PDB file of C-alpha atoms in Angstrom:
ATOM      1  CA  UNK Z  25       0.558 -11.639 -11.473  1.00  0.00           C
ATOM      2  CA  UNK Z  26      -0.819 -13.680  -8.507  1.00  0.00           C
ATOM      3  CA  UNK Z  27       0.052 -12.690  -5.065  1.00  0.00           C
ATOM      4  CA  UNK Z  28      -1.778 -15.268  -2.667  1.00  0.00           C
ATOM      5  CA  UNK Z  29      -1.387 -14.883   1.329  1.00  0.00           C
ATOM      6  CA  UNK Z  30      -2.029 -17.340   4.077  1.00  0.00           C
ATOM      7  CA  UNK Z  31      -0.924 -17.905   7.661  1.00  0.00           C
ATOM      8  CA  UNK Z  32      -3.570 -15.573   9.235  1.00  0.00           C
ATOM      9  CA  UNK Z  33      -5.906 -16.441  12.233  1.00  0.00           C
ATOM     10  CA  UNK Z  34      -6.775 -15.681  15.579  1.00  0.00           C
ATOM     11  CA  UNK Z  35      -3.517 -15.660  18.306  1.00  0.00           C
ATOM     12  CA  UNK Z  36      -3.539 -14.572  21.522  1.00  0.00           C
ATOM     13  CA  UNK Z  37      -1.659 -11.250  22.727  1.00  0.00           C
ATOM     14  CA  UNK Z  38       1.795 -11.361  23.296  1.00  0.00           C
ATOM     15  CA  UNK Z  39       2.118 -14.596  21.186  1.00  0.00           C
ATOM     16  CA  UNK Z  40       3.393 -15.069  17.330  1.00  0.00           C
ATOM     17  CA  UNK Z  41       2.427 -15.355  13.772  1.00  0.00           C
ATOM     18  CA  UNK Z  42       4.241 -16.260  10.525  1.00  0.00           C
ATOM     19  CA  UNK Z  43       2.466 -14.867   7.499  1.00  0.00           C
ATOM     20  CA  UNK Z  44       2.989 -16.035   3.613  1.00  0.00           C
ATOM     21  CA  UNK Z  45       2.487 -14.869   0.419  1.00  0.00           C
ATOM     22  CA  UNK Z  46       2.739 -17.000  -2.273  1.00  0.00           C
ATOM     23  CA  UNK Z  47       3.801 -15.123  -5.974  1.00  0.00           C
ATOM     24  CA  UNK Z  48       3.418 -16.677  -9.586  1.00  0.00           C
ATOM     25  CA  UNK Z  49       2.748 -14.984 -12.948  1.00  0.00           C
ATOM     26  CA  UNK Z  50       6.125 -12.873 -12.683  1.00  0.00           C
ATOM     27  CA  UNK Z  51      10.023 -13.382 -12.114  1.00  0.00           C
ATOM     28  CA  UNK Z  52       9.407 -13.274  -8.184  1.00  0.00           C
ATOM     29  CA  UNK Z  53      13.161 -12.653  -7.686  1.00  0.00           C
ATOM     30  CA  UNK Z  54      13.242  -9.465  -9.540  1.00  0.00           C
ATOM     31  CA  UNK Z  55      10.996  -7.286  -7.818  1.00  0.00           C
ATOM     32  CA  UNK Z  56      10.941  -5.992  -4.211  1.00  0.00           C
ATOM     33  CA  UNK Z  57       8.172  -6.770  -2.263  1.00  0.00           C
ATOM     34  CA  UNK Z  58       6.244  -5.021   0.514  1.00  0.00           C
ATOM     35  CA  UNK Z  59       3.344  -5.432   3.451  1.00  0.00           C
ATOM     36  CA  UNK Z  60       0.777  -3.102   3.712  1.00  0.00           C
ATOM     37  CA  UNK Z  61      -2.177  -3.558   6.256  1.00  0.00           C
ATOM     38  CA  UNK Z  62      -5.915  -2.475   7.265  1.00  0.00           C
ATOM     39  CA  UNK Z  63      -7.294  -2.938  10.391  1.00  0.00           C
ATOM     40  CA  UNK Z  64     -11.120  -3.218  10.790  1.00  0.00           C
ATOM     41  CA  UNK Z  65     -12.759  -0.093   8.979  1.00  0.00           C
ATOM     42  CA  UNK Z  66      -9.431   2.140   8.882  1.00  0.00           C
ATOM     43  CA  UNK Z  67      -7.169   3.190   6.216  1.00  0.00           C
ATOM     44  CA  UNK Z  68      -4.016   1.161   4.528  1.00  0.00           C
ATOM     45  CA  UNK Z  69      -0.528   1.156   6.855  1.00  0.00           C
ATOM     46  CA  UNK Z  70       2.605   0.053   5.177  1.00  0.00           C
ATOM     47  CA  UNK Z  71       4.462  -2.110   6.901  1.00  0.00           C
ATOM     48  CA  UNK Z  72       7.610  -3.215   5.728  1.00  0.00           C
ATOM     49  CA  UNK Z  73       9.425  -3.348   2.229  1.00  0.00           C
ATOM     50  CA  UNK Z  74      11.888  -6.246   1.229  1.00  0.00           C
ATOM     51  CA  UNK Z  75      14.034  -5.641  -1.926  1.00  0.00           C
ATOM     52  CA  UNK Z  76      14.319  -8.137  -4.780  1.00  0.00           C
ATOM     53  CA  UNK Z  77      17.398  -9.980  -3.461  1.00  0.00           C
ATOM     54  CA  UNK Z  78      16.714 -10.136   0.118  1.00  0.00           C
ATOM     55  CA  UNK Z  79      19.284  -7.245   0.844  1.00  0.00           C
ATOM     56  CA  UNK Z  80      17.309  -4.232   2.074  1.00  0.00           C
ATOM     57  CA  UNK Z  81      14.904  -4.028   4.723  1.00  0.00           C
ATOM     58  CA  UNK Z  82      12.921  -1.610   5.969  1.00  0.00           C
ATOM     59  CA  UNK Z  83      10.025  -1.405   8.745  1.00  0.00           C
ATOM     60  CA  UNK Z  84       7.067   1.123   9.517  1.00  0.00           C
ATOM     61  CA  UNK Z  85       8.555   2.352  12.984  1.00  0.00           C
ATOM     62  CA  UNK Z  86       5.278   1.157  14.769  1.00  0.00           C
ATOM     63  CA  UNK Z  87       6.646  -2.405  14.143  1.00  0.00           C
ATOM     64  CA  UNK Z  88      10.466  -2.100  13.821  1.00  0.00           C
ATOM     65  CA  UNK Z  89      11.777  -4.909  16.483  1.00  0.00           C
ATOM     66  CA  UNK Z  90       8.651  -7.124  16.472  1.00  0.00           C
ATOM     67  CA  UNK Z  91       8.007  -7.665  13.172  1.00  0.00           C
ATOM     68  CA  UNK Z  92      10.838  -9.550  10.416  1.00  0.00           C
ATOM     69  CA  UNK Z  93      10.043  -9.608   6.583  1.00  0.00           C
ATOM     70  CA  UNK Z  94      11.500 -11.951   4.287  1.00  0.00           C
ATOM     71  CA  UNK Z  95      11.982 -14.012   1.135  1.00  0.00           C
ATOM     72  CA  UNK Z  96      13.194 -17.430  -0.575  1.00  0.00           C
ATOM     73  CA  UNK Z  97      13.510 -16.591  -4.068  1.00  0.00           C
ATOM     74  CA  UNK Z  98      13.881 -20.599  -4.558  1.00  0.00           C
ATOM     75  CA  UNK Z  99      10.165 -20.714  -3.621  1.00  0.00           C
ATOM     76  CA  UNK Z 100       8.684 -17.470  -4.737  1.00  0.00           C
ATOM     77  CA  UNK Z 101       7.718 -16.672  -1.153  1.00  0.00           C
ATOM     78  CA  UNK Z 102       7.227 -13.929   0.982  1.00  0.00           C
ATOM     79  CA  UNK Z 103       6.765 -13.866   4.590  1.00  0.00           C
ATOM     80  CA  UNK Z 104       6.142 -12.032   7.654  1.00  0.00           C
ATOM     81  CA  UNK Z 105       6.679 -12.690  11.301  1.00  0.00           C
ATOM     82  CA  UNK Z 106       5.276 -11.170  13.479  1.00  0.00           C
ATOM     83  CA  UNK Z 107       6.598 -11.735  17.653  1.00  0.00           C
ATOM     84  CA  UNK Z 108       4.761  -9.729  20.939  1.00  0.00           C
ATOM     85  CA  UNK Z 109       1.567  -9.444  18.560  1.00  0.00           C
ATOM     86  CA  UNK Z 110      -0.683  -6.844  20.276  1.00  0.00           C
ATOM     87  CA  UNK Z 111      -4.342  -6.488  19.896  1.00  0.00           C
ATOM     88  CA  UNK Z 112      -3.977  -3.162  17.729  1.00  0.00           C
ATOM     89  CA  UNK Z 113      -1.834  -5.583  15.483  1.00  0.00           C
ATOM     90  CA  UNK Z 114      -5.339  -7.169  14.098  1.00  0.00           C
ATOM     91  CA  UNK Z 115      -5.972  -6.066  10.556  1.00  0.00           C
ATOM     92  CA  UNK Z 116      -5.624  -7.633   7.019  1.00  0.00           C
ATOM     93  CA  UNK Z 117      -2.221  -8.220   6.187  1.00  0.00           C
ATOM     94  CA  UNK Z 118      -1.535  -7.333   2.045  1.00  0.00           C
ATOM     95  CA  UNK Z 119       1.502  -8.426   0.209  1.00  0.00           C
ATOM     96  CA  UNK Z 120       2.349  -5.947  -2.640  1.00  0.00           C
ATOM     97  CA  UNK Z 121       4.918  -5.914  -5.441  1.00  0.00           C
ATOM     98  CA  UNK Z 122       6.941  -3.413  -6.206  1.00  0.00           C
ATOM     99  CA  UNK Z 123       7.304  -2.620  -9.935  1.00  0.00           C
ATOM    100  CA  UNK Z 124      11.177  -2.131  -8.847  1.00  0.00           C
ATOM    101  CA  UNK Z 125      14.016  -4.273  -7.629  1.00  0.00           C
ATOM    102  CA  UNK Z 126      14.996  -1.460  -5.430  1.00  0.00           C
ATOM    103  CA  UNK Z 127      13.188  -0.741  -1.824  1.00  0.00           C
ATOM    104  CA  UNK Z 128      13.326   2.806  -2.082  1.00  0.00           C
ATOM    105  CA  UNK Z 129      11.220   4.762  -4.543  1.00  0.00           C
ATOM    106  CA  UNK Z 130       8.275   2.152  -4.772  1.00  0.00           C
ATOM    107  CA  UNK Z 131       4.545   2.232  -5.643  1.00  0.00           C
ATOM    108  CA  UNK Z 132       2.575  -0.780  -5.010  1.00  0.00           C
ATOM    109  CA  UNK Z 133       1.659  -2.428  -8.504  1.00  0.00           C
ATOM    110  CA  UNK Z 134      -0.006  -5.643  -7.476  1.00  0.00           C
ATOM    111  CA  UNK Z 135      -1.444  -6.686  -4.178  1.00  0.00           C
ATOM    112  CA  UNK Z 136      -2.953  -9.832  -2.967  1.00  0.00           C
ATOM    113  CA  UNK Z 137      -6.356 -10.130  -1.676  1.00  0.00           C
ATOM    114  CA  UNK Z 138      -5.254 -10.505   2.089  1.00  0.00           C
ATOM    115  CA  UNK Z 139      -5.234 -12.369   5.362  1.00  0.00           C
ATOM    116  CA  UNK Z 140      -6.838 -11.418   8.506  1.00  0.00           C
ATOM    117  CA  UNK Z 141      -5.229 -11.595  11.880  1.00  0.00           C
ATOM    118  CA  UNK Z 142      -7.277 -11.346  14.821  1.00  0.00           C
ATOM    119  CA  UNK Z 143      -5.334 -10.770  18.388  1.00  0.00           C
ATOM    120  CA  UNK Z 144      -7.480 -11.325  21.088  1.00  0.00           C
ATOM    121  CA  UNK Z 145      -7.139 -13.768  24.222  1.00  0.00           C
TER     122      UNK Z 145
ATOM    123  CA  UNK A  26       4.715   8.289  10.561  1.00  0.00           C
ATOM    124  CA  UNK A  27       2.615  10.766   9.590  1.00  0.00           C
ATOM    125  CA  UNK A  28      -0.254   9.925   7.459  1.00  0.00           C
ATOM    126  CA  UNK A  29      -1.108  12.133   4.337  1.00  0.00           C
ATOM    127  CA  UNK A  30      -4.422  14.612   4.523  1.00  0.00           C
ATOM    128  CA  UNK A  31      -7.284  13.600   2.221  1.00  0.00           C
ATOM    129  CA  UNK A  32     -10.746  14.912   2.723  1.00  0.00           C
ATOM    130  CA  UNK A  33     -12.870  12.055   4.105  1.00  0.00           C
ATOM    131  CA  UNK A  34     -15.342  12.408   1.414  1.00  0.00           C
ATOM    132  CA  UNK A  35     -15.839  13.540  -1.685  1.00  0.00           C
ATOM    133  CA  UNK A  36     -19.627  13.249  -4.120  1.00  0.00           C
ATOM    134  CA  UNK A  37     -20.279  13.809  -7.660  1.00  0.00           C
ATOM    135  CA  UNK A  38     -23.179  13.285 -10.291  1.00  0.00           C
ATOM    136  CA  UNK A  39     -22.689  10.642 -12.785  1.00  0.00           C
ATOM    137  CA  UNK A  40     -20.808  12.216 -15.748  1.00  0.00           C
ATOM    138  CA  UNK A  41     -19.287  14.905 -13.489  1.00  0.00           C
ATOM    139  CA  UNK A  42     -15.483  15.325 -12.527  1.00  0.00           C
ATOM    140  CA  UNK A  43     -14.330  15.592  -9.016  1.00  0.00           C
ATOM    141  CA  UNK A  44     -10.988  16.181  -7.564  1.00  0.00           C
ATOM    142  CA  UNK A  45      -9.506  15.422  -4.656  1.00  0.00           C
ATOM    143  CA  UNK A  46      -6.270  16.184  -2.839  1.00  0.00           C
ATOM    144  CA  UNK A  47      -3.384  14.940  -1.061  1.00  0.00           C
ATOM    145  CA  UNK A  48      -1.632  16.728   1.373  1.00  0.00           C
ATOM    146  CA  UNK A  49       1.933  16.016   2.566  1.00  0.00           C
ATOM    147  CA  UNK A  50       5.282  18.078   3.708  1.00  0.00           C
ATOM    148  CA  UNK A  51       8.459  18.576   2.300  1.00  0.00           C
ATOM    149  CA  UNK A  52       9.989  14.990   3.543  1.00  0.00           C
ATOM    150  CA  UNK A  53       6.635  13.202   1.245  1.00  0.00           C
ATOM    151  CA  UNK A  54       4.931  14.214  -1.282  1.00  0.00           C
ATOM    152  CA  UNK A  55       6.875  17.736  -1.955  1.00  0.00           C
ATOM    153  CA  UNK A  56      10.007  16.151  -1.756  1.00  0.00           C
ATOM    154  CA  UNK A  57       9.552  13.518  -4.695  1.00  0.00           C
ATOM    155  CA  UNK A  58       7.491  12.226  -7.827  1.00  0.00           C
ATOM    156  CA  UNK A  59       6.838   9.396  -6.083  1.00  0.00           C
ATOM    157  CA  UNK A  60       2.918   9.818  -5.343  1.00  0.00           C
ATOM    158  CA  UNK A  61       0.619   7.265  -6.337  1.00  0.00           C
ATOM    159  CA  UNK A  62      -2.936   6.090  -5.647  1.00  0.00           C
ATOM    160  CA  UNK A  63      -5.261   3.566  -4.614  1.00  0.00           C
ATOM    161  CA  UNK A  64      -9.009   2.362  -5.522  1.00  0.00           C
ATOM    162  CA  UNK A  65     -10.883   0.348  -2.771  1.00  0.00           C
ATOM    163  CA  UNK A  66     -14.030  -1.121  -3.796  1.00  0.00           C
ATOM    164  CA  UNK A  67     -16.039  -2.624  -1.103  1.00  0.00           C
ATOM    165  CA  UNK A  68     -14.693  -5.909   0.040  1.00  0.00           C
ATOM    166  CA  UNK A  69     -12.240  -5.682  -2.372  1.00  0.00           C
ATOM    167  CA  UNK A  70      -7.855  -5.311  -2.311  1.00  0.00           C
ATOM    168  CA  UNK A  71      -6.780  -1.435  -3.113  1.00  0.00           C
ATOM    169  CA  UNK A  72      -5.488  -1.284  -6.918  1.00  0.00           C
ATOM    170  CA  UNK A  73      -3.087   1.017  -8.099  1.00  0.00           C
ATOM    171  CA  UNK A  74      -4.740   3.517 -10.522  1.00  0.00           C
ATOM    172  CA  UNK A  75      -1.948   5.864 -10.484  1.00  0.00           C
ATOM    173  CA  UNK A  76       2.038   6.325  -9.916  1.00  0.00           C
ATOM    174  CA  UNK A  77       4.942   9.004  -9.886  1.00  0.00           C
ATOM    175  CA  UNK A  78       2.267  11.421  -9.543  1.00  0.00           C
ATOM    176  CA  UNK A  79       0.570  11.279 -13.188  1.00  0.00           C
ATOM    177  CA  UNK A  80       1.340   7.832 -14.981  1.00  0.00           C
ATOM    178  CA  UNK A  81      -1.847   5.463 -15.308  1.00  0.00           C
ATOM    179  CA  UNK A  82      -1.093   1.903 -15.340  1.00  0.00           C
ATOM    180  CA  UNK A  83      -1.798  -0.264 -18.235  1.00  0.00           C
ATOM    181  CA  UNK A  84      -5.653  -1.145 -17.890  1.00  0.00           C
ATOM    182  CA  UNK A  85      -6.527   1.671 -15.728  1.00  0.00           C
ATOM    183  CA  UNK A  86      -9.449   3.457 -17.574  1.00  0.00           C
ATOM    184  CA  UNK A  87      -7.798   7.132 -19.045  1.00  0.00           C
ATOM    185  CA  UNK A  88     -10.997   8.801 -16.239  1.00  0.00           C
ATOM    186  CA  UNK A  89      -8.210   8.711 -13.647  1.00  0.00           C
ATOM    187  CA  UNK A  90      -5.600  11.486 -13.793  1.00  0.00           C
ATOM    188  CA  UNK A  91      -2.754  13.052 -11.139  1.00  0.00           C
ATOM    189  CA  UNK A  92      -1.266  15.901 -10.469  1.00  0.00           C
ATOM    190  CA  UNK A  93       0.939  17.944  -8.335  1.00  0.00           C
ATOM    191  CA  UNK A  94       1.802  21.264  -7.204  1.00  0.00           C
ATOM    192  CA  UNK A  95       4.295  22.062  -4.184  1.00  0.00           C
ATOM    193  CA  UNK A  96       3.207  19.555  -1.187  1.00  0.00           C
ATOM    194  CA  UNK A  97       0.083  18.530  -2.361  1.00  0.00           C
ATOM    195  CA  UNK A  98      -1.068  16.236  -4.767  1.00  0.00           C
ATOM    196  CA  UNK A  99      -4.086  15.386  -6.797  1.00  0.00           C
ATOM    197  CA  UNK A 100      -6.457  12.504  -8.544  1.00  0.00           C
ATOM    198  CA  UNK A 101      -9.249  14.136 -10.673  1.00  0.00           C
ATOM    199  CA  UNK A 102     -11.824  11.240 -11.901  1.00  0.00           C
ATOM    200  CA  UNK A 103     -13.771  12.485 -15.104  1.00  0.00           C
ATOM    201  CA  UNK A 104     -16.905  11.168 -16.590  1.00  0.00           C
ATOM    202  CA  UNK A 105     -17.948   9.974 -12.746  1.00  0.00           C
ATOM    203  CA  UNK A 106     -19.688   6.561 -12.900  1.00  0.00           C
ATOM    204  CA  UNK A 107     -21.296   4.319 -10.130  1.00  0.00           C
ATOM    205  CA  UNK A 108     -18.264   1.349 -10.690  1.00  0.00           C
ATOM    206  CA  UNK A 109     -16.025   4.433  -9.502  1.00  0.00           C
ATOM    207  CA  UNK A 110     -17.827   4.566  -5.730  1.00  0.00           C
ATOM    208  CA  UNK A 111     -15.296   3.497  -3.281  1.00  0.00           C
ATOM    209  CA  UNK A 112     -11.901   4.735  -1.450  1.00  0.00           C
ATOM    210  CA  UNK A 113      -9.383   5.965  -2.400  1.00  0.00           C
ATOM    211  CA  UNK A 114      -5.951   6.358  -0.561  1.00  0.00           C
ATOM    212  CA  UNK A 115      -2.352   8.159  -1.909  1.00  0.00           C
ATOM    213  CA  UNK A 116       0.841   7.263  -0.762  1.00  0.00           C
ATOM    214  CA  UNK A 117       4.268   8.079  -0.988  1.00  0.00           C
ATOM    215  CA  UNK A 118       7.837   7.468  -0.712  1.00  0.00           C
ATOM    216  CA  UNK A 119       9.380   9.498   2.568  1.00  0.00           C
ATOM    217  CA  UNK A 120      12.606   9.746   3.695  1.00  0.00           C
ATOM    218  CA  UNK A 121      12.089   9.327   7.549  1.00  0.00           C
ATOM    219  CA  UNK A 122      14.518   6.321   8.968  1.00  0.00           C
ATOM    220  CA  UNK A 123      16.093   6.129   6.846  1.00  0.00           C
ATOM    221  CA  UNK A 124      12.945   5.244   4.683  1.00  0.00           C
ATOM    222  CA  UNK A 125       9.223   4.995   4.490  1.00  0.00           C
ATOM    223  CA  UNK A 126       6.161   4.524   2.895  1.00  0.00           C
ATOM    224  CA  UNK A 127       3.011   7.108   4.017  1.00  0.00           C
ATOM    225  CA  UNK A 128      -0.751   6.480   3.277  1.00  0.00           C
ATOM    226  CA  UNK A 129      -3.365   8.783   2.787  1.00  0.00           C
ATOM    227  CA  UNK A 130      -6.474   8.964   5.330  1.00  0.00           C
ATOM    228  CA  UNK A 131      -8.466   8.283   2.730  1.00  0.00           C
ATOM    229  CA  UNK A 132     -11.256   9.528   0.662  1.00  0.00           C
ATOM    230  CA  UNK A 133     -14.696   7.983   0.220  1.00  0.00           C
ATOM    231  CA  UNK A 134     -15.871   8.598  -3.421  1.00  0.00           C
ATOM    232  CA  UNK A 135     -20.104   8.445  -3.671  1.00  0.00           C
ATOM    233  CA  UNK A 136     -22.322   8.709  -7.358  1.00  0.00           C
ATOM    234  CA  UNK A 137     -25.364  10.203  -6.157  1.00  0.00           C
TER     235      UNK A 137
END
């Protein structure tokens, strides 16, 4: 399992960001998929969860509205994007599977090694 | 929502066990067998060393073991050794709207 992200940077409040995550080593389409991140020094946040065919999606509250996870199973992609970014938003950003096609019930079995995001003007 | 209670730190002797908890409520980690948990290393992505509360993942050395008993749950490391120094964070499944996915504050594991 290989779970490489990209997309991250430095943006200016209030502006936007589109996140990847790139999966090989497993049937991508199978599994739901989640983000998880860290800001500087602090603990993990989950952030949203995606299920294997694109059906179910769910969002931490503290980003319900600005924030839209998705998927292409064609491409074994996962992305994030993220609208009105605010400078609390700055952390690494983790994709993690899901050792389940289902949403609900999930652990985090795999995770990639991250992308930073830095919002500051 | 609410984060899970960890202590911030918790120190052992090479060799030693140590155990460390996981507090949630009734909506987390009492409600299901959904707990799992997380090794940090420094610099490093977390890693799932446990799941559903006491299942070890193929790999995962058979030092790390889980438990549970009413709202709080447990890792217990045994046979302590300096690779082992690092966080560690629990999660678990919630119900809130209409679902979600809490974190532990953490624990920082030291060898002395």
């Amino acid at each position: 399992v290989q779970l490489v992200e990209s997309g991250g940077g430095v943006v200016q409040p209030g502006k936007s960001l589109r996140l990847t995550c790139t999966a090989s080593g497993f049937t991508f389409s199978g599994y739901a998929m989640h983000w998880v991140r860290q800001a500087p020094g602090k603990g993990l946040e989950w952030v949203a969860v995606v299920s294997s065919d694109g059906s179910d999606k769910f969002y931490s509250d503290s980003m319900k509205g600005r924030f839209a996870i998705s998927r292409d199973n064609s491409k074994n992609t996962l992305s994030l994007q993220m609208n009105s970014l605010r400078a609390e938003d700055t952390a690494v950003y983790y994709c993690a599977k899901s050792p389940y096609s289902s949403a609900y019930y999930n652990c985090f079995e795999n995770w990639g090694q991250g992308t930073l995001v830095t919002v500051s003007s | 929502q609410s984060a899970l209670t960890q202590p911030a730190s918790v120190s052992g002797s090479p060799g030693q066990s140590i155990t460390f908890s996981c507090s949630g409520t009734s909506n987390d980690a009492g409600d299901y067998n959904y707990v799992s948990w997380y090794q940090q290393l420094p610099g490093k992505a977390p890693k799932l060393v446990i799941y559903e509360v006491t299942n070890r993942p193929s790999g995962v050395s058979n030092r790390f073991s889980g438990s549970k008993s009413g709202n709080t749950a447990s890792l217990t490391i045994s046979g302590l050794q300096a690779e082992d120094e690092g966080d560690y964070y629990c999660s678990s499944y919630t119900r809130n709207n209409p679902l979600n996915y809490a974190f532990g504050t953490g624990t920082k594991v030291s060898v002395l």
